[in-house]
Coordinates of C-alpha atoms in Angstrom, one line a residue:
M1 CA -46.4 13.6 43.9
A2 CA -49.2 15.9 42.6
D3 CA -51.9 14.3 44.9
T4 CA -49.6 14.6 47.9
H5 CA -48.9 18.2 47.2
D6 CA -52.6 19.0 46.7
K7 CA -53.4 17.5 50.1
E8 CA -50.6 19.4 51.8
M9 CA -51.5 22.8 50.4
G10 CA -53.3 25.5 52.4
D11 CA -56.5 24.5 50.6
G12 CA -55.8 20.9 51.7
A13 CA -56.1 22.0 55.4
G14 CA -59.6 23.0 54.7
D15 CA -60.3 19.6 53.2
V16 CA -59.0 17.9 56.3
A17 CA -61.2 20.1 58.6
G18 CA -64.2 19.4 56.5
S19 CA -63.7 15.7 56.6
V20 CA -63.4 15.8 60.4
G21 CA -66.7 17.7 60.7
S22 CA -68.6 15.5 58.3
S23 CA -67.6 12.3 60.0
S24 CA -69.0 13.5 63.3
S25 CA -72.3 14.5 61.8
S26 CA -72.8 11.4 59.8
S27 CA -72.9 9.0 62.8
G28 CA -75.8 10.9 64.4
T29 CA -74.7 9.7 67.8
Q30 CA -71.2 11.2 68.2
P31 CA -70.9 14.8 69.5
P32 CA -69.5 17.4 67.0
V33 CA -65.7 18.0 67.0
S34 CA -64.6 21.3 68.4
S35 CA -62.5 23.7 66.4
G36 CA -59.7 23.2 68.9
E37 CA -59.6 19.5 68.1
V38 CA -59.6 20.3 64.4
Q39 CA -56.6 22.6 64.9
A40 CA -54.9 20.0 66.9
R41 CA -55.3 17.3 64.3
L42 CA -54.1 19.7 61.5
A43 CA -51.1 20.5 63.7
A44 CA -50.4 16.8 64.1
I45 CA -50.6 16.3 60.3
V46 CA -48.2 19.2 59.7
A47 CA -45.8 18.0 62.4
S48 CA -45.7 14.4 61.0
S49 CA -45.4 15.3 57.3
D50 CA -42.3 14.1 55.4
D51 CA -42.4 17.4 53.5
A52 CA -41.3 20.8 54.8
I53 CA -44.5 22.8 55.5
V54 CA -43.7 26.5 56.1
S55 CA -45.8 29.6 56.3
K56 CA -44.6 33.2 55.6
D57 CA -46.0 36.7 55.4
L58 CA -46.2 38.8 52.2
N59 CA -42.7 40.1 53.0
G60 CA -41.2 36.6 52.8
V61 CA -40.6 36.3 56.6
V62 CA -41.1 32.9 58.0
Q63 CA -44.1 32.5 60.4
S64 CA -44.1 28.7 61.0
W65 CA -41.6 25.8 60.5
N66 CA -42.5 22.2 60.9
A67 CA -40.2 19.3 62.0
A68 CA -39.7 18.1 58.4
A69 CA -38.4 21.6 57.5
E70 CA -36.0 21.3 60.4
R71 CA -34.8 17.9 59.2
I72 CA -34.4 18.9 55.5
F73 CA -32.8 22.3 55.9
G74 CA -31.0 21.8 59.3
Y75 CA -32.4 25.0 60.9
T76 CA -34.6 24.8 64.0
A77 CA -37.9 26.6 64.1
A78 CA -36.4 29.1 66.6
E79 CA -33.6 29.8 64.1
M80 CA -35.9 30.4 61.1
I81 CA -39.2 32.0 62.5
G82 CA -38.9 35.7 62.0
R83 CA -36.2 35.5 59.4
P84 CA -36.6 36.0 55.6
I85 CA -37.1 32.8 53.6
T86 CA -34.3 34.0 51.3
V87 CA -31.8 32.6 53.9
L88 CA -32.4 29.3 52.2
M89 CA -31.8 30.6 48.7
P90 CA -28.4 30.5 46.7
P91 CA -27.4 34.1 45.9
E92 CA -28.1 33.5 42.2
R93 CA -31.7 32.5 42.9
V94 CA -32.7 35.3 45.4
D95 CA -34.8 37.0 42.7
E96 CA -37.1 34.0 42.6
E97 CA -38.7 35.2 45.9
T98 CA -39.6 38.5 44.4
H99 CA -41.5 36.8 41.5
I100 CA -43.2 34.3 44.0
L101 CA -44.5 37.1 46.3
A102 CA -45.8 39.0 43.3
R103 CA -47.8 36.0 42.2
L104 CA -49.1 35.3 45.7
R105 CA -50.4 38.9 46.0
R106 CA -52.3 38.3 42.8
G107 CA -53.9 35.3 44.4
E108 CA -52.1 32.8 42.2
R109 CA -51.0 29.4 43.3
I110 CA -47.6 28.0 42.3
D111 CA -47.5 24.2 41.7
H112 CA -44.5 21.9 41.7
F113 CA -42.0 24.6 41.1
E114 CA -38.5 23.0 41.0
S115 CA -35.6 25.0 42.4
V116 CA -32.5 24.7 44.6
R117 CA -32.2 25.7 48.3
V118 CA -29.2 25.7 50.6
A119 CA -29.2 23.8 53.9
K120 CA -27.6 25.1 57.1
D121 CA -24.4 23.0 56.5
G122 CA -24.0 24.5 52.9
R123 CA -25.5 21.5 51.0
Q124 CA -27.5 22.4 48.0
I125 CA -30.9 20.6 48.0
D126 CA -33.1 20.1 45.0
V127 CA -36.7 20.9 46.0
S128 CA -40.2 20.9 44.5
L129 CA -42.3 23.7 45.8
T130 CA -46.0 24.2 46.0
I131 CA -47.0 27.6 47.3
S132 CA -50.6 28.8 48.1
P133 CA -51.9 32.2 49.2
V134 CA -53.4 32.3 52.8
R135 CA -56.4 34.5 53.4
D136 CA -58.0 36.0 56.6
A137 CA -61.7 35.8 57.5
A138 CA -62.4 38.7 55.3
G139 CA -60.8 37.0 52.3
R140 CA -57.7 39.2 52.2
I141 CA -54.3 37.6 51.3
I142 CA -52.1 37.8 54.4
G143 CA -49.4 35.3 53.6
A144 CA -48.5 32.0 52.1
S145 CA -48.2 28.3 52.9
K146 CA -45.3 26.5 51.3
V147 CA -44.8 22.7 50.9
A148 CA -41.2 21.8 50.0
R149 CA -40.3 18.3 49.0
D150 CA -36.7 17.2 48.9
I151 CA -36.1 15.7 45.4
T152 CA -32.3 15.7 45.6
G153 CA -32.2 11.9 45.4
Q154 CA -34.7 12.0 42.5
K155 CA -32.6 14.6 40.7
R156 CA -29.4 12.7 41.3
A157 CA -31.1 9.6 39.9
E158 CA -32.2 11.6 36.9
R159 CA -28.8 13.0 36.4
E160 CA -27.2 9.6 36.7
L161 CA -29.8 8.3 34.3
Q162 CA -29.0 11.1 31.8
A163 CA -25.3 10.4 32.3
A164 CA -25.9 6.7 31.7
K165 CA -28.0 7.5 28.6
A166 CA -25.3 9.9 27.4
A167 CA -22.6 7.2 28.0
A168 CA -24.7 4.6 26.2
E169 CA -25.3 7.0 23.3
Q170 CA -21.5 7.7 23.2
A171 CA -20.8 4.0 23.3
N172 CA -23.3 3.4 20.5
R173 CA -21.7 6.2 18.5
Q174 CA -18.3 4.8 19.1
K175 CA -19.6 1.3 18.2
D176 CA -21.2 2.8 15.0
E177 CA -17.9 4.6 14.2
L178 CA -15.9 1.4 14.7
L179 CA -18.3 -0.6 12.6
A180 CA -18.1 2.1 9.9
S181 CA -14.3 2.1 10.2
E182 CA -14.3 -1.6 10.0
R183 CA -16.6 -1.6 6.9
A184 CA -14.4 1.1 5.3
A185 CA -11.2 -0.9 6.1
R186 CA -12.9 -4.1 4.7
A187 CA -14.0 -2.3 1.6
E188 CA -10.5 -0.8 1.1
A189 CA -8.9 -4.2 1.6
E190 CA -11.4 -5.7 -0.9
R191 CA -10.6 -2.9 -3.3
A192 CA -6.9 -3.4 -2.9
S193 CA -7.3 -7.1 -3.3
H194 CA -9.4 -6.5 -6.4
L195 CA -6.8 -4.1 -7.8
K196 CA -4.0 -6.6 -7.0
D197 CA -5.8 -9.4 -8.8
E198 CA -6.6 -7.1 -11.7
F199 CA -3.0 -6.0 -11.9
L200 CA -1.6 -9.5 -11.8
A201 CA -4.0 -10.5 -14.5
T202 CA -3.0 -7.5 -16.5
L203 CA 0.7 -8.1 -15.9
S204 CA 0.3 -11.7 -17.0
H205 CA -1.4 -10.6 -20.2
E206 CA 1.1 -7.8 -20.9
I207 CA 4.1 -10.2 -20.5
R208 CA 2.6 -13.2 -22.3
T209 CA 1.5 -11.2 -25.3
P210 CA 5.1 -10.3 -26.5
L211 CA 6.3 -13.7 -25.4
N212 CA 3.8 -15.2 -27.7
A213 CA 5.1 -13.2 -30.6
I214 CA 8.7 -14.0 -29.7
L215 CA 8.2 -17.7 -29.3
G216 CA 5.9 -18.0 -32.3
W217 CA 8.3 -16.2 -34.7
A218 CA 11.3 -18.1 -33.3
Q219 CA 9.5 -21.4 -34.3
I220 CA 8.7 -20.0 -37.7
L221 CA 12.3 -19.0 -38.3
R222 CA 13.4 -22.5 -37.6
A223 CA 11.3 -23.9 -40.4
Q224 CA 13.3 -25.1 -43.5
A225 CA 11.2 -23.0 -46.0
T226 CA 11.8 -19.6 -44.4
S227 CA 12.5 -16.9 -46.9
A228 CA 14.7 -13.9 -46.4
A229 CA 11.7 -11.7 -46.1
D230 CA 10.3 -13.9 -43.4
V231 CA 13.6 -13.8 -41.5
A232 CA 13.7 -10.0 -41.7
E233 CA 10.1 -9.7 -40.5
G234 CA 10.6 -12.2 -37.8
V235 CA 13.7 -10.6 -36.4
E236 CA 12.0 -7.2 -36.4
I237 CA 9.0 -8.6 -34.5
I238 CA 11.1 -10.4 -32.0
E239 CA 13.2 -7.4 -31.3
R240 CA 10.1 -5.1 -31.0
N241 CA 8.4 -7.5 -28.5
A242 CA 11.6 -8.0 -26.5
R243 CA 11.8 -4.2 -26.1
V244 CA 8.1 -4.2 -25.0
Q245 CA 8.9 -6.7 -22.3
T246 CA 12.0 -4.7 -21.3
Q247 CA 9.8 -1.6 -20.9
I248 CA 7.3 -3.5 -18.7
I249 CA 10.1 -4.6 -16.4
D250 CA 11.7 -1.1 -16.4
D251 CA 8.3 0.4 -15.3
L252 CA 7.9 -2.1 -12.5
L253 CA 11.5 -1.5 -11.3
D254 CA 11.0 2.3 -11.6
M255 CA 7.9 2.1 -9.5
S256 CA 9.7 -0.1 -6.9
R257 CA 12.6 2.4 -6.8
I258 CA 10.2 5.4 -6.4
V259 CA 8.2 3.7 -3.7
S260 CA 11.4 2.8 -1.7
G261 CA 13.0 6.2 -2.3
K262 CA 15.9 4.8 -4.3
V263 CA 15.6 6.7 -7.6
R264 CA 19.0 8.0 -8.8
L265 CA 18.9 11.3 -10.8
D266 CA 21.8 12.5 -12.9
V267 CA 21.0 16.2 -12.3
Q268 CA 22.5 18.7 -14.7
R269 CA 21.5 22.0 -16.3
L270 CA 19.5 21.1 -19.5
D271 CA 17.5 22.6 -22.3
V272 CA 13.9 21.2 -21.9
G273 CA 13.2 22.0 -25.5
A274 CA 15.9 19.5 -26.6
V275 CA 14.5 16.8 -24.3
V276 CA 10.9 17.3 -25.5
R277 CA 12.1 17.2 -29.2
A278 CA 13.9 13.9 -28.5
A279 CA 10.7 12.5 -26.9
I280 CA 8.6 13.6 -29.9
E281 CA 11.0 12.0 -32.4
T282 CA 10.8 8.8 -30.5
V283 CA 7.0 8.7 -30.6
R284 CA 6.6 10.1 -34.1
P285 CA 6.8 6.8 -35.9
A286 CA 3.9 5.4 -33.8
A287 CA 1.9 8.6 -34.4
D288 CA 2.5 8.4 -38.2
A289 CA 1.6 4.7 -38.3
K290 CA -1.7 5.5 -36.6
G291 CA -2.4 8.6 -38.6
V292 CA -2.2 11.0 -35.7
R293 CA -0.9 14.5 -36.4
L294 CA 1.9 15.4 -34.0
Q295 CA 2.5 19.2 -33.6
A296 CA 5.0 21.0 -31.4
V297 CA 5.2 24.7 -30.4
L298 CA 8.4 25.1 -28.4
D299 CA 9.6 28.4 -27.1
P300 CA 13.4 28.5 -27.8
L301 CA 14.0 31.1 -25.1
A302 CA 12.1 29.3 -22.4
G303 CA 15.2 28.9 -20.2
P304 CA 17.1 26.1 -18.6
V305 CA 16.1 23.8 -15.8
S306 CA 18.0 21.4 -13.5
G307 CA 17.2 17.8 -14.0
D308 CA 18.0 14.4 -15.3
P309 CA 17.6 14.4 -19.1
N310 CA 16.9 10.7 -19.4
R311 CA 14.2 10.8 -16.6
L312 CA 12.6 13.9 -18.1
Q313 CA 12.6 12.3 -21.5
Q314 CA 10.9 9.3 -19.9
V315 CA 8.2 11.7 -18.5
F316 CA 7.5 13.3 -21.9
W317 CA 7.7 10.0 -23.7
N318 CA 5.1 8.5 -21.3
L319 CA 2.7 11.4 -21.8
L320 CA 3.1 11.4 -25.6
T321 CA 2.8 7.7 -25.9
N322 CA -0.4 7.8 -23.9
A323 CA -1.8 10.7 -26.0
V324 CA -1.1 8.8 -29.2
K325 CA -2.5 5.6 -27.8
F326 CA -5.8 7.1 -26.8
T327 CA -6.2 9.4 -29.9
P328 CA -8.1 7.8 -32.8
R329 CA -6.9 7.9 -36.4
G330 CA -7.1 11.5 -37.8
G331 CA -6.8 13.0 -34.4
R332 CA -4.2 15.5 -33.2
V333 CA -1.6 15.7 -30.4
Q334 CA 0.0 19.0 -29.6
V335 CA 3.0 19.7 -27.5
L336 CA 3.5 23.2 -26.0
L337 CA 6.6 24.5 -24.2
E338 CA 6.4 28.0 -22.6
R339 CA 7.7 30.0 -19.7
V340 CA 5.1 30.8 -17.1
N341 CA 6.5 33.1 -14.4
S342 CA 9.3 31.2 -12.7
H343 CA 8.4 27.9 -14.2
L344 CA 8.5 26.1 -17.5
E345 CA 5.4 24.3 -18.6
V346 CA 5.2 21.5 -21.0
T347 CA 1.6 20.7 -22.1
V348 CA 0.5 17.7 -24.0
I349 CA -3.0 18.1 -25.6
D350 CA -4.8 15.4 -27.4
T351 CA -8.2 15.1 -29.2
G352 CA -8.6 11.5 -28.0
E353 CA -11.0 9.6 -25.8
G354 CA -10.9 11.9 -22.8
I355 CA -11.3 11.0 -19.1
S356 CA -14.5 10.6 -17.2
P357 CA -15.1 12.9 -14.2
E358 CA -15.3 9.8 -11.9
F359 CA -11.8 8.6 -13.0
L360 CA -10.1 12.0 -13.2
P361 CA -9.0 12.0 -9.5
H362 CA -7.4 8.6 -9.9
V363 CA -5.4 9.2 -13.2
F364 CA -2.1 9.2 -11.4
D365 CA -2.8 6.3 -9.0
R366 CA -0.7 3.1 -9.4
F367 CA -2.3 0.2 -11.2
R368 CA -5.5 2.1 -11.9
Q369 CA -6.8 2.1 -15.5
A370 CA -10.1 3.6 -16.7
D371 CA -10.4 0.9 -19.3
G372 CA -9.9 -2.3 -17.2
G373 CA -10.9 -5.9 -17.5
T374 CA -10.6 -8.4 -20.3
A375 CA -12.5 -6.2 -22.8
R376 CA -10.2 -3.3 -22.6
R377 CA -9.0 -1.8 -25.9
H378 CA -5.6 -0.6 -24.8
G379 CA -2.6 -2.4 -23.2
G380 CA -0.4 -1.3 -20.4
L381 CA 0.1 -1.9 -16.6
G382 CA -1.4 1.4 -15.4
L383 CA 2.0 2.5 -14.1
G384 CA 3.1 5.1 -16.7
L385 CA 1.3 8.1 -15.3
S386 CA 2.1 7.3 -11.7
I387 CA 5.8 7.2 -12.7
V388 CA 5.3 10.5 -14.5
K389 CA 3.9 12.1 -11.3
Q390 CA 6.6 10.8 -9.1
L391 CA 9.5 11.7 -11.4
V392 CA 8.2 15.2 -11.9
E393 CA 7.8 15.7 -8.2
L394 CA 11.4 14.5 -7.7
H395 CA 12.4 17.4 -10.0
G396 CA 10.5 19.8 -7.8
G397 CA 7.7 20.2 -10.3
T398 CA 4.0 19.3 -10.6
V399 CA 1.9 17.6 -13.1
R400 CA -1.9 18.1 -13.6
V401 CA -4.6 16.8 -15.9
K402 CA -7.9 18.2 -17.1
S403 CA -10.5 16.8 -19.4
A404 CA -14.0 17.8 -20.3
G405 CA -15.1 14.2 -20.2
V406 CA -15.3 11.1 -22.3
G407 CA -14.8 11.9 -26.0
S408 CA -13.4 15.4 -25.3
G409 CA -9.6 14.7 -25.2
A410 CA -7.2 15.4 -22.3
T411 CA -4.6 17.9 -21.4
F412 CA -1.5 17.1 -19.2
T413 CA 0.7 19.9 -18.0
V414 CA 4.1 19.4 -16.5
S415 CA 5.5 22.4 -14.5
L416 CA 9.2 22.6 -13.8
P417 CA 11.0 25.3 -11.8
L418 CA 13.6 27.4 -13.8
T419 CA 17.2 27.0 -12.6
V420 CA 19.4 29.8 -11.6
I421 CA 21.8 30.4 -14.5
H422 CA 25.5 29.8 -13.8
P423 CA 28.2 29.6 -16.4
E424 CA 28.8 26.0 -17.6
P425 CA 32.3 24.6 -17.0
E426 CA 34.1 24.0 -20.2
S427 CA 34.2 20.3 -21.0
N428 CA 34.7 18.3 -24.2
V429 CA 33.1 15.2 -22.6
E430 CA 29.8 14.3 -24.2
R431 CA 27.2 13.0 -21.7
R432 CA 25.6 10.2 -23.6
H433 CA 24.8 6.7 -22.6
P434 CA 26.6 4.1 -24.8
A435 CA 23.3 2.4 -25.4
F436 CA 22.4 5.3 -27.7
G437 CA 25.5 5.1 -29.8
S438 CA 25.3 5.2 -33.6
G439 CA 26.3 2.3 -36.0
S440 CA 29.7 3.9 -36.6
A441 CA 30.3 4.0 -32.8
M442 CA 29.6 0.3 -32.7
V443 CA 32.2 -0.3 -35.4
E444 CA 34.7 1.8 -33.5
K445 CA 34.2 0.0 -30.3
C446 CA 34.4 -3.4 -32.0
A447 CA 37.8 -2.5 -33.3
E448 CA 38.9 -1.6 -29.7
I449 CA 38.3 -5.1 -28.4
E450 CA 39.9 -7.1 -31.2
G451 CA 42.1 -9.7 -29.6
V452 CA 40.9 -8.9 -26.0
R453 CA 40.6 -12.1 -23.9
V454 CA 37.2 -12.3 -22.2
L455 CA 36.0 -15.0 -19.8
V456 CA 32.1 -15.2 -19.7
V457 CA 30.5 -17.0 -16.7
D458 CA 26.7 -17.8 -16.8
D459 CA 24.8 -20.9 -15.9
E460 CA 22.3 -20.3 -18.7
P461 CA 23.6 -21.7 -22.0
D462 CA 21.6 -19.3 -24.2
A463 CA 23.0 -16.3 -22.3
R464 CA 26.6 -17.5 -22.6
T465 CA 26.1 -18.1 -26.3
L466 CA 24.6 -14.7 -26.9
V467 CA 27.5 -12.8 -25.1
R468 CA 30.1 -15.0 -26.8
R469 CA 28.6 -14.3 -30.3
L470 CA 28.5 -10.5 -29.6
L471 CA 32.1 -10.4 -28.6
E472 CA 33.5 -12.9 -31.2
D473 CA 31.8 -10.8 -33.9
C474 CA 34.2 -8.1 -32.8
K475 CA 37.1 -10.5 -32.9
A476 CA 37.5 -10.8 -29.2
V477 CA 38.9 -14.1 -27.8
V478 CA 36.1 -15.6 -25.7
R479 CA 36.0 -18.5 -23.3
T480 CA 32.9 -19.5 -21.3
A481 CA 32.1 -21.3 -18.0
A482 CA 28.8 -22.6 -16.7
S483 CA 29.7 -22.3 -13.0
A484 CA 31.9 -20.5 -10.6
E485 CA 34.1 -23.6 -10.1
E486 CA 34.7 -24.0 -13.8
A487 CA 35.5 -20.3 -14.1
M488 CA 38.1 -20.5 -11.4
G489 CA 39.8 -23.3 -13.3
L490 CA 39.9 -21.4 -16.6
L491 CA 41.1 -18.2 -14.8
A492 CA 43.9 -20.1 -13.1
A493 CA 45.0 -21.6 -16.4
E494 CA 45.0 -18.3 -18.3
P495 CA 43.9 -15.0 -16.7
P496 CA 41.6 -13.1 -19.0
D497 CA 41.7 -9.3 -19.8
V498 CA 38.1 -8.9 -18.8
L499 CA 35.7 -11.1 -16.7
I500 CA 31.9 -11.0 -17.4
S501 CA 29.9 -12.9 -14.9
D502 CA 26.2 -13.5 -14.1
V503 CA 25.2 -13.0 -10.4
G504 CA 22.4 -15.5 -9.9
M505 CA 23.9 -18.9 -10.3
P506 CA 23.2 -22.2 -8.4
G507 CA 25.6 -23.4 -5.8
E508 CA 28.0 -20.5 -5.8
D509 CA 26.7 -17.1 -7.1
G510 CA 28.6 -14.3 -8.8
Y511 CA 29.3 -12.4 -5.7
A512 CA 31.0 -15.4 -4.1
L513 CA 33.0 -16.0 -7.3
M514 CA 34.2 -12.4 -7.4
K515 CA 35.4 -12.6 -3.8
R516 CA 37.4 -15.7 -4.6
V517 CA 38.9 -14.1 -7.7
R518 CA 40.0 -11.0 -5.7
A519 CA 41.5 -13.2 -3.1
L520 CA 43.9 -14.7 -5.7
G521 CA 46.1 -11.5 -5.7
A522 CA 47.4 -9.5 -8.6
G523 CA 49.9 -12.0 -9.9
R524 CA 47.4 -14.8 -10.4
G525 CA 44.6 -12.9 -12.1
G526 CA 43.0 -11.5 -8.9
D527 CA 43.1 -8.0 -10.4
V528 CA 41.1 -8.8 -13.6
P529 CA 38.5 -6.1 -14.5
A530 CA 35.0 -7.5 -14.0
I531 CA 31.5 -6.8 -15.2
A532 CA 28.4 -8.1 -13.4
L533 CA 25.9 -8.9 -16.2
T534 CA 22.7 -9.7 -14.3
A535 CA 18.9 -9.5 -14.2
Y536 CA 19.1 -8.1 -10.7
A537 CA 18.5 -4.4 -11.3
R538 CA 17.9 -2.7 -8.0
A539 CA 20.2 -0.1 -6.5
E540 CA 21.1 -2.4 -3.7
D541 CA 22.0 -5.1 -6.2
R542 CA 24.4 -2.6 -7.9
M543 CA 25.9 -1.7 -4.5
K544 CA 26.3 -5.4 -3.6
A545 CA 28.1 -6.1 -6.9
M546 CA 30.5 -3.2 -6.3
L547 CA 31.3 -4.4 -2.8
A548 CA 32.0 -7.9 -4.1
G549 CA 34.6 -6.5 -6.4
F550 CA 32.9 -5.9 -9.8
E551 CA 33.8 -2.6 -11.6
Q552 CA 30.6 -2.4 -13.6
H553 CA 27.0 -3.5 -13.0
V554 CA 25.0 -4.1 -16.3
V555 CA 21.4 -5.1 -16.3
K556 CA 19.9 -7.7 -18.7
P557 CA 18.8 -7.4 -21.4
V558 CA 21.9 -5.4 -22.4
E559 CA 22.4 -3.3 -25.5
P560 CA 25.3 -4.8 -27.6
V561 CA 27.0 -1.5 -28.0
E562 CA 26.9 -0.9 -24.3
L563 CA 28.5 -4.2 -23.4
I564 CA 31.2 -3.9 -26.1
T565 CA 32.0 -0.3 -24.9
L566 CA 32.4 -1.4 -21.3
V567 CA 34.6 -4.3 -22.3
A568 CA 36.8 -1.9 -24.3
I569 CA 37.0 0.6 -21.4
L570 CA 38.0 -2.1 -18.9
A571 CA 40.4 -3.8 -21.2
A572 CA 42.2 -0.5 -21.8
R573 CA 42.2 0.2 -18.1
G574 CA 43.8 -3.2 -17.4
R575 CA 46.5 -2.7 -19.9
K576 CA 47.4 0.7 -18.4
S577 CA 47.7 -0.8 -14.9

């Protein structure tokens, strides 16, 4: 393009003329070319050019207009000669002509200046302009010659190329984002799979460990030479490990209920100080055995909150148990209860192992443990703190943690909103679960079921024997059945005062049995009060049991005093009816 423009400039016209003259003189035989012929040849070149070649004076008025200019811009020579060149310029570019004329007057040449011009039909045309000053015989600048090349197609191609490049770059970015997203999803899936595998391994370990103690001591107690001391120690170890297993199962079920939104809260106005003290007393034996000092500073005037006392005690028990577990012998665990603005804050501070900055954001995540793997020093499923967070949030509160790092202890703070104080209705009913009854309460309840006829249905012989032994120790009259069919036969022969049935049984389950019993009618034992004693512990299992006709739903393993209390209540209710 540059070579073409150089040829077609005003200076180029002189080159053409020179070449014509030199060719005639070099032959030595041809006559010299006249100036008229030179002008005619130059005119032919201008007329046949594919580029618009225009001349104008120093006021920008068009003086000449070739055929290419007519073709490109749509104006004939008659329409343009004598008119200002600004006719071709968009309004926003008219100032360009002022700058071009100023440079021409200074004798400057303008090469390959890209701009936009407007054709007669309104089309905008991309052009490349080369403008040269024109001088008279005395060397004075009297005007300008302009070569305009239509580069609309080139510009369009450039724009299309740029758009294609931009689209390609966008596609590449999207591809990179998709790849990054896929890698992140794969990494997350691998992390989740690793966590699942680690959790299952941990769960297996945590369940098998107490099972090992239970099974081992059960075999020791069967030996002939077992002493009374061995029996006492073995029973204590078996009970302790059975409770550990129960706690593991409760944690799993709690997390399942929380995730599915089926946690049931027994909300009432309560004194948080009393709940905290109860949690402290539960943990104190473990702290004393480990040599960890347990200190409490509780504000007696902190104020009441609304909540479930058992669930809040579970929260504080979890925090205290963790603090004691991770605090070495000789360390200290402090519990503070204070009022902060419109909230109560319970803070558990320990001087234990602390939490690394990397793990701190994941403290409340499910199944996450800072001390994982087979070499870990502490047991547990990694559910306790997650349950704490969920239960606190269900009470409208928050829980937070801070630690200066490994070896610097940790501080957990539970914040609960204060409740609006309303007068308590007078009631003599003590809200206490029968599982927490005292020894004297057990004796009292035993007396209440003496002579009560109970039918126990369970396909597991050990489970039947256990319930039979508990009730017969209280002098109840107990019959047992291993299946629903056997139970229906015993019930038809002599209706009991209370029916206790398992739910999960082969062939015909407890739900089906209960529906058959209720179909008998009142005169044939169909109105017998019934307890579902089952390992199915979900809220929907309880609802299903109630709909089948059971009055009570009790989860295995059951506390003896709880079962005896429920039998006494249902037997008394049956006698009244």
